[in-house]
Every structure is written in structure tokens, then in C-alpha cells.
PDB file of C-alpha atoms in Angstrom:
ATOM      1  CA  MET F   1     -75.578 -21.602   0.075  1.00 80.00           C
ATOM      2  CA  ASN F   2     -75.178 -24.723  -2.074  1.00 85.00           C
ATOM      3  CA  LEU F   3     -71.629 -26.007  -2.515  1.00 90.00           C
ATOM      4  CA  ASN F   4     -71.114 -28.671  -5.178  1.00 92.00           C
ATOM      5  CA  ILE F   5     -68.227 -31.058  -4.797  1.00 91.00           C
ATOM      6  CA  GLN F   6     -67.113 -34.300  -6.404  1.00 92.00           C
ATOM      7  CA  ALA F   7     -66.700 -37.343  -4.179  1.00 93.00           C
ATOM      8  CA  GLN F   8     -65.680 -40.939  -4.719  1.00 90.00           C
ATOM      9  CA  LYS F   9     -66.768 -44.136  -3.026  1.00 90.00           C
ATOM     10  CA  ARG F  10     -64.199 -45.936  -0.924  1.00 86.00           C
ATOM     11  CA  GLU F  11     -63.957 -49.381   0.562  1.00 80.00           C
ATOM     12  CA  LEU F  12     -63.690 -49.811   4.303  1.00 72.00           C
ATOM     13  CA  GLY F  13     -60.190 -50.957   5.112  1.00 66.00           C
ATOM     14  CA  LYS F  14     -57.250 -50.527   7.409  1.00 65.00           C
ATOM     15  CA  LYS F  15     -56.144 -47.358   9.172  1.00 67.00           C
ATOM     16  CA  SER F  16     -53.096 -47.351   6.893  1.00 68.00           C
ATOM     17  CA  ASP F  17     -55.440 -47.029   3.894  1.00 80.00           C
ATOM     18  CA  LEU F  18     -56.911 -43.838   5.392  1.00 84.00           C
ATOM     19  CA  ASN F  19     -53.460 -42.454   6.064  1.00 85.00           C
ATOM     20  CA  LYS F  20     -52.469 -43.116   2.435  1.00 88.00           C
ATOM     21  CA  LEU F  21     -55.580 -41.274   1.238  1.00 88.00           C
ATOM     22  CA  ARG F  22     -54.583 -38.277   3.336  1.00 91.00           C
ATOM     23  CA  ARG F  23     -51.005 -38.341   2.073  1.00 91.00           C
ATOM     24  CA  ASP F  24     -52.349 -38.374  -1.486  1.00 92.00           C
ATOM     25  CA  GLY F  25     -54.327 -35.166  -0.851  1.00 93.00           C
ATOM     26  CA  PHE F  26     -57.746 -36.602   0.029  1.00 94.00           C
ATOM     27  CA  VAL F  27     -59.921 -36.575   3.141  1.00 94.00           C
ATOM     28  CA  PRO F  28     -62.072 -39.601   4.105  1.00 94.00           C
ATOM     29  CA  ALA F  29     -65.727 -39.016   4.919  1.00 93.00           C
ATOM     30  CA  VAL F  30     -69.025 -40.789   5.597  1.00 93.00           C
ATOM     31  CA  VAL F  31     -72.530 -39.842   4.412  1.00 92.00           C
ATOM     32  CA  TYR F  32     -75.276 -40.792   6.861  1.00 87.00           C
ATOM     33  CA  GLY F  33     -78.900 -41.103   5.756  1.00 80.00           C
ATOM     34  CA  GLU F  34     -82.115 -41.740   7.642  1.00 70.00           C
ATOM     35  CA  GLY F  35     -82.268 -45.443   8.480  1.00 65.00           C
ATOM     36  CA  LYS F  36     -79.346 -46.207   6.182  1.00 69.00           C
ATOM     37  CA  GLU F  37     -75.861 -47.485   6.785  1.00 77.00           C
ATOM     38  CA  GLY F  38     -73.209 -44.790   6.386  1.00 85.00           C
ATOM     39  CA  LYS F  39     -71.642 -44.565   2.930  1.00 89.00           C
ATOM     40  CA  PRO F  40     -67.832 -44.221   3.016  1.00 91.00           C
ATOM     41  CA  ILE F  41     -66.460 -41.702   0.501  1.00 92.00           C
ATOM     42  CA  PHE F  42     -63.414 -39.496   0.018  1.00 92.00           C
ATOM     43  CA  LEU F  43     -62.941 -35.939  -1.271  1.00 93.00           C
ATOM     44  CA  ASN F  44     -60.129 -33.819  -2.626  1.00 94.00           C
ATOM     45  CA  TYR F  45     -58.869 -32.074   0.501  1.00 94.00           C
ATOM     46  CA  ARG F  46     -57.932 -28.734  -1.080  1.00 93.00           C
ATOM     47  CA  GLU F  47     -61.233 -28.467  -2.978  1.00 94.00           C
ATOM     48  CA  PHE F  48     -63.246 -29.288   0.133  1.00 93.00           C
ATOM     49  CA  PHE F  49     -61.261 -26.975   2.409  1.00 93.00           C
ATOM     50  CA  ASN F  50     -61.723 -23.998   0.069  1.00 91.00           C
ATOM     51  CA  MET F  51     -65.483 -24.604   0.124  1.00 91.00           C
ATOM     52  CA  TYR F  52     -65.463 -25.104   3.874  1.00 90.00           C
ATOM     53  CA  LYS F  53     -63.823 -21.691   4.343  1.00 89.00           C
ATOM     54  CA  GLN F  54     -66.576 -20.130   2.208  1.00 84.00           C
ATOM     55  CA  SER F  55     -69.226 -21.778   4.371  1.00 85.00           C
ATOM     56  CA  ILE F  56     -68.018 -20.381   7.700  1.00 82.00           C
ATOM     57  CA  GLY F  57     -70.672 -18.075   9.113  1.00 77.00           C
ATOM     58  CA  HIS F  58     -73.278 -19.217   6.574  1.00 77.00           C
ATOM     59  CA  MET F  59     -75.912 -21.903   6.322  1.00 83.00           C
ATOM     60  CA  ALA F  60     -74.223 -24.212   3.815  1.00 86.00           C
ATOM     61  CA  PHE F  61     -75.413 -27.329   2.002  1.00 90.00           C
ATOM     62  CA  PHE F  62     -72.823 -29.632   0.455  1.00 93.00           C
ATOM     63  CA  VAL F  63     -74.120 -31.286  -2.708  1.00 92.00           C
ATOM     64  CA  LEU F  64     -71.960 -34.385  -3.131  1.00 93.00           C
ATOM     65  CA  GLU F  65     -71.763 -35.946  -6.583  1.00 92.00           C
ATOM     66  CA  VAL F  66     -70.846 -39.602  -6.193  1.00 88.00           C
ATOM     67  CA  GLU F  67     -70.675 -41.679  -9.386  1.00 84.00           C
ATOM     68  CA  GLY F  68     -73.266 -39.504 -11.132  1.00 84.00           C
ATOM     69  CA  GLU F  69     -75.640 -39.350  -8.155  1.00 87.00           C
ATOM     70  CA  LYS F  70     -76.127 -36.031  -6.351  1.00 90.00           C
ATOM     71  CA  VAL F  71     -76.735 -36.109  -2.608  1.00 89.00           C
ATOM     72  CA  ARG F  72     -77.690 -32.920  -0.720  1.00 90.00           C
ATOM     73  CA  THR F  73     -76.112 -32.893   2.720  1.00 91.00           C
ATOM     74  CA  ILE F  74     -75.008 -30.771   5.640  1.00 90.00           C
ATOM     75  CA  LEU F  75     -71.672 -31.049   7.388  1.00 90.00           C
ATOM     76  CA  LYS F  76     -72.570 -32.709  10.670  1.00 88.00           C
ATOM     77  CA  ASP F  77     -69.159 -33.256  12.241  1.00 90.00           C
ATOM     78  CA  LYS F  78     -65.446 -33.155  11.495  1.00 91.00           C
ATOM     79  CA  GLN F  79     -62.294 -34.459  13.139  1.00 92.00           C
ATOM     80  CA  ILE F  80     -59.250 -32.185  13.466  1.00 93.00           C
ATOM     81  CA  HIS F  81     -55.674 -33.414  13.824  1.00 92.00           C
ATOM     82  CA  PRO F  82     -54.403 -32.207  17.228  1.00 91.00           C
ATOM     83  CA  VAL F  83     -51.018 -31.092  15.854  1.00 92.00           C
ATOM     84  CA  THR F  84     -51.443 -30.102  12.184  1.00 90.00           C
ATOM     85  CA  ARG F  85     -55.028 -28.795  12.726  1.00 91.00           C
ATOM     86  CA  GLN F  86     -55.997 -30.296   9.390  1.00 91.00           C
ATOM     87  CA  ILE F  87     -59.407 -31.888   8.900  1.00 93.00           C
ATOM     88  CA  ILE F  88     -58.833 -35.652   8.884  1.00 93.00           C
ATOM     89  CA  HIS F  89     -62.411 -36.980   8.693  1.00 94.00           C
ATOM     90  CA  ILE F  90     -65.859 -35.598   7.864  1.00 94.00           C
ATOM     91  CA  ASP F  91     -69.414 -36.717   8.658  1.00 93.00           C
ATOM     92  CA  PHE F  92     -72.135 -35.547   6.260  1.00 93.00           C
ATOM     93  CA  GLN F  93     -75.862 -35.929   6.923  1.00 90.00           C
ATOM     94  CA  GLU F  94     -78.108 -36.545   3.921  1.00 90.00           C
ATOM     95  CA  LEU F  95     -81.225 -34.357   3.716  1.00 89.00           C
ATOM     96  CA  HIS F  96     -84.671 -35.780   2.972  1.00 86.00           C
ATOM     97  CA  ALA F  97     -87.496 -33.520   1.780  1.00 82.00           C
ATOM     98  CA  GLY F  98     -90.121 -34.558   4.337  1.00 84.00           C
ATOM     99  CA  LYS F  99     -87.852 -35.257   7.298  1.00 87.00           C
ATOM    100  CA  GLU F 100     -86.991 -32.673   9.955  1.00 89.00           C
ATOM    101  CA  ILE F 101     -83.366 -32.271  10.950  1.00 88.00           C
ATOM    102  CA  ILE F 102     -81.593 -30.503  13.791  1.00 89.00           C
ATOM    103  CA  ILE F 103     -79.179 -27.858  12.583  1.00 89.00           C
ATOM    104  CA  ASP F 104     -77.205 -24.871  13.874  1.00 90.00           C
ATOM    105  CA  VAL F 105     -78.325 -21.741  12.021  1.00 91.00           C
ATOM    106  CA  PRO F 106     -75.954 -18.728  12.114  1.00 92.00           C
ATOM    107  CA  LEU F 107     -77.065 -15.347  13.451  1.00 94.00           C
ATOM    108  CA  ASN F 108     -76.541 -12.264  11.281  1.00 93.00           C
ATOM    109  CA  PHE F 109     -76.232  -9.093  13.372  1.00 95.00           C
ATOM    110  CA  GLU F 110     -77.380  -5.953  11.555  1.00 94.00           C
ATOM    111  CA  GLY F 111     -77.428  -2.272  12.471  1.00 94.00           C
ATOM    112  CA  GLU F 112     -75.838  -0.339  15.323  1.00 94.00           C
ATOM    113  CA  ALA F 113     -77.186  -0.395  18.866  1.00 94.00           C
ATOM    114  CA  PRO F 114     -78.118   3.153  20.054  1.00 94.00           C
ATOM    115  CA  GLY F 115     -76.996   2.123  23.526  1.00 93.00           C
ATOM    116  CA  ILE F 116     -73.362   2.178  22.381  1.00 92.00           C
ATOM    117  CA  LYS F 117     -73.576   5.938  21.726  1.00 91.00           C
ATOM    118  CA  GLU F 118     -75.025   6.253  25.244  1.00 89.00           C
ATOM    119  CA  GLY F 119     -71.821   4.792  26.672  1.00 90.00           C
ATOM    120  CA  GLY F 120     -72.929   1.166  26.756  1.00 92.00           C
ATOM    121  CA  MET F 121     -71.103  -1.962  25.597  1.00 93.00           C
ATOM    122  CA  LEU F 122     -72.558  -4.497  23.168  1.00 94.00           C
ATOM    123  CA  ASP F 123     -72.426  -8.068  24.409  1.00 94.00           C
ATOM    124  CA  ILE F 124     -73.080 -10.893  21.903  1.00 95.00           C
ATOM    125  CA  GLN F 125     -74.008 -14.070  23.769  1.00 94.00           C
ATOM    126  CA  LEU F 126     -74.902 -16.355  20.846  1.00 94.00           C
ATOM    127  CA  ARG F 127     -73.528 -16.753  17.314  1.00 93.00           C
ATOM    128  CA  HIS F 128     -75.913 -19.486  16.168  1.00 92.00           C
ATOM    129  CA  ILE F 129     -79.100 -21.206  17.325  1.00 93.00           C
ATOM    130  CA  SER F 130     -79.932 -24.901  17.231  1.00 93.00           C
ATOM    131  CA  CYS F 131     -83.204 -25.365  15.317  1.00 94.00           C
ATOM    132  CA  SER F 132     -85.329 -28.218  14.028  1.00 93.00           C
ATOM    133  CA  SER F 133     -86.753 -27.795  10.537  1.00 92.00           C
ATOM    134  CA  LEU F 134     -87.716 -29.413   7.277  1.00 92.00           C
ATOM    135  CA  PRO F 135     -84.905 -28.890   4.742  1.00 89.00           C
ATOM    136  CA  LYS F 136     -87.071 -26.608   2.576  1.00 89.00           C
ATOM    137  CA  ASN F 137     -87.691 -24.242   5.513  1.00 91.00           C
ATOM    138  CA  ILE F 138     -84.088 -23.801   6.638  1.00 90.00           C
ATOM    139  CA  LYS F 139     -83.067 -20.133   6.500  1.00 88.00           C
ATOM    140  CA  ASP F 140     -79.617 -19.061   5.341  1.00 86.00           C
ATOM    141  CA  ASP F 141     -79.310 -17.079   8.556  1.00 89.00           C
ATOM    142  CA  ILE F 142     -81.371 -15.462  11.299  1.00 93.00           C
ATOM    143  CA  VAL F 143     -81.258 -11.660  11.298  1.00 94.00           C
ATOM    144  CA  VAL F 144     -80.730  -9.930  14.641  1.00 95.00           C
ATOM    145  CA  ASP F 145     -81.668  -6.221  14.548  1.00 96.00           C
ATOM    146  CA  LEU F 146     -79.316  -4.391  16.918  1.00 96.00           C
ATOM    147  CA  THR F 147     -80.991  -1.010  16.378  1.00 95.00           C
ATOM    148  CA  VAL F 148     -83.531  -1.808  19.110  1.00 94.00           C
ATOM    149  CA  LEU F 149     -80.900  -2.045  21.853  1.00 94.00           C
ATOM    150  CA  GLY F 150     -80.554   0.831  24.302  1.00 93.00           C
ATOM    151  CA  VAL F 151     -78.574   0.594  27.532  1.00 94.00           C
ATOM    152  CA  GLY F 152     -80.036  -2.204  29.624  1.00 92.00           C
ATOM    153  CA  ASP F 153     -81.965  -3.780  26.736  1.00 94.00           C
ATOM    154  CA  VAL F 154     -81.736  -7.459  25.775  1.00 96.00           C
ATOM    155  CA  ILE F 155     -82.677  -9.417  22.649  1.00 96.00           C
ATOM    156  CA  THR F 156     -83.737 -12.973  23.466  1.00 96.00           C
ATOM    157  CA  VAL F 157     -84.337 -16.062  21.336  1.00 95.00           C
ATOM    158  CA  GLY F 158     -88.072 -15.384  21.610  1.00 94.00           C
ATOM    159  CA  ASP F 159     -87.601 -12.022  19.855  1.00 95.00           C
ATOM    160  CA  LEU F 160     -86.145 -13.558  16.683  1.00 94.00           C
ATOM    161  CA  ASP F 161     -87.925 -14.317  13.411  1.00 93.00           C
ATOM    162  CA  LEU F 162     -87.239 -18.006  12.809  1.00 94.00           C
ATOM    163  CA  GLY F 163     -89.721 -18.420   9.971  1.00 92.00           C
ATOM    164  CA  GLU F 164     -90.935 -22.034   9.867  1.00 93.00           C
ATOM    165  CA  MET F 165     -88.029 -23.272  11.975  1.00 94.00           C
ATOM    166  CA  THR F 166     -88.388 -24.203  15.640  1.00 94.00           C
ATOM    167  CA  SER F 167     -85.744 -23.190  18.152  1.00 94.00           C
ATOM    168  CA  ARG F 168     -84.445 -25.831  20.521  1.00 93.00           C
ATOM    169  CA  ALA F 169     -83.222 -23.113  22.906  1.00 91.00           C
ATOM    170  CA  ALA F 170     -85.324 -21.478  25.632  1.00 92.00           C
ATOM    171  CA  GLU F 171     -87.147 -18.339  24.462  1.00 93.00           C
ATOM    172  CA  GLU F 172     -85.745 -16.298  27.367  1.00 94.00           C
ATOM    173  CA  LEU F 173     -82.134 -17.131  26.456  1.00 95.00           C
ATOM    174  CA  ALA F 174     -80.203 -13.897  25.766  1.00 96.00           C
ATOM    175  CA  VAL F 175     -78.792 -13.372  22.267  1.00 96.00           C
ATOM    176  CA  ALA F 176     -77.396  -9.830  22.568  1.00 96.00           C
ATOM    177  CA  SER F 177     -77.551  -6.994  25.086  1.00 96.00           C
ATOM    178  CA  VAL F 178     -76.128  -3.556  25.848  1.00 94.00           C
ATOM    179  CA  HIS F 179     -74.873  -2.762  29.342  1.00 91.00           C
ATOM    180  CA  LEU F 180     -72.783  -0.102  31.042  1.00 87.00           C
ATOM    181  CA  PRO F 181     -69.089  -0.857  31.592  1.00 82.00           C
ATOM    182  CA  ARG F 182     -68.219  -1.909  35.142  1.00 68.00           C
ATOM    183  CA  ALA F 183     -66.365   1.323  35.814  1.00 55.00           C
ATOM    184  CA  ALA F 184     -69.407   3.357  34.818  1.00 55.00           C
ATOM    185  CA  LYS F 185     -71.657   1.214  36.996  1.00 55.00           C
ATOM    186  CA  ALA F 186     -69.324   1.659  39.942  1.00 54.00           C
ATOM    187  CA  ALA F 187     -69.229   5.418  39.383  1.00 54.00           C
ATOM    188  CA  ASP F 188     -73.008   5.601  39.232  1.00 57.00           C
ATOM    189  CA  GLY F 189     -73.237   3.573  42.412  1.00 55.00           C
ATOM    190  CA  GLY F 190     -70.720   5.843  44.155  1.00 52.00           C
ATOM    191  CA  GLU F 191     -72.621   8.961  43.142  1.00 52.00           C
ATOM    192  CA  GLU F 192     -75.869   7.516  44.443  1.00 51.00           C
ATOM    193  CA  GLU F 193     -74.285   6.599  47.763  1.00 50.00           C
ATOM    194  CA  GLY F 194     -72.780  10.101  48.030  1.00 49.00           C
ATOM    195  CA  GLU F 195     -76.132  11.726  47.339  1.00 50.00           C
ATOM    196  CA  GLU F 196     -77.827   9.570  49.962  1.00 50.00           C
ATOM    197  CA  ALA F 197     -75.123  10.421  52.499  1.00 47.00           C
ATOM    198  CA  GLY F 198     -75.542  14.135  51.750  1.00 48.00           C
ATOM    199  CA  GLU F 199     -79.288  13.921  52.179  1.00 51.00           C
ATOM    200  CA  GLU F 200     -78.871  12.206  55.533  1.00 49.00           C
ATOM    201  CA  ALA F 201     -76.439  14.925  56.675  1.00 45.00           C
ATOM    202  CA  ASP F 202     -78.956  17.639  55.688  1.00 51.00           C
ATOM    203  CA  GLU F 203     -81.585  15.954  57.787  1.00 49.00           C
TER     204      GLU F 203
END
């Protein structure tokens, strides 16, 4: 997902200058590039926030147009005001065609686990995976097929199709699983103990 947004250069100044920008409906930001000093910019807050809401749950690239120059970036970090919960500062990372980056790629869960119909509960352990990749190989998302999960089954990072991306997580790390509820486990355990006790009495 490419999101195009206008940005303007800003001069580094006092904290009061940043506060004025925010009062005027803008959010300060910095664009970081490989081996380059960060470029201070500012964006229209409402325009950015609407795009940010669209990007949640997706692999999003922010294409910043600054004085006629377009810069393809990812949102690397953001600061949230502790009281208002508004975004008060953004860090963007510029993408370079031949340079790998580290990025969190969202997981897209598809299908229904058969184990649920068997009385099991679906447990999602991960919502995204940290990967290293060239920009051209970054996938919009990583599909997780839940239809392979019966009771007691687990999907791990090693089971996923990452394409040309490389996971930074251990292959054995669980992504999703189906297990019996605790009450059902306890009941099964009680029945087994009762059967064993009955067998011993028969002997």
C-alpha cells in the first residue's frame, strides 16, 4: 500500500516552535536515510492521521513529496502524547533500492481452523513478524492458513511463506495454535484417572 502525502521542510528551532506547529494543525517529523543526516519536515496532521488509520494492519509505504521531490519511506516510529493520545512526532525511514531494511510485516489469517469445530480454542500468538528484506521484495502481508489446524496443532514461523524476505524470529516460534479449553482438559484428565482407578479395582 502506497500512501502519498505532501510534506514541507522545517528549520530546527525551539520547542515552542514545535508546539506552535501542532497548534496550527501540523505534526513535526524527521526523514532518516542511509548515512544521511535526518531531514526535519512537517505534515498536515489530519491528512496524515487519516492515512495512518488506513495503514493499520497493512504493509504501508508513505511517499512523501517535499518541494517537488518524492521520497518513499516507511513509518519507523511515532511519539504519542500521554494525555491527548495524539501523535506528536514521527520518524520516517527512507527506502533505498539495493539496501535491506528491517521491517514488521503483518500476518493475514485466512480460513477456519477445523479444531474449533472439535471443541478447541484458537490462540493467535503473533500479529506481525520482524523481517529483513530489500524494498522490492517486501510483501504486503504474510498469509497464515488456519485450515491446517486441528486440536493440538501449531503453526510456527518456519511454516510460513515469506517469499524473498528473511525472518528475524526463530523458526520454532509459535504463530497460531488450537488447544482444548482448560475445563475440557481437566475433564479428560479426570476421566482418565477414573478409568485407571476402575481398572485397578478390577484387578
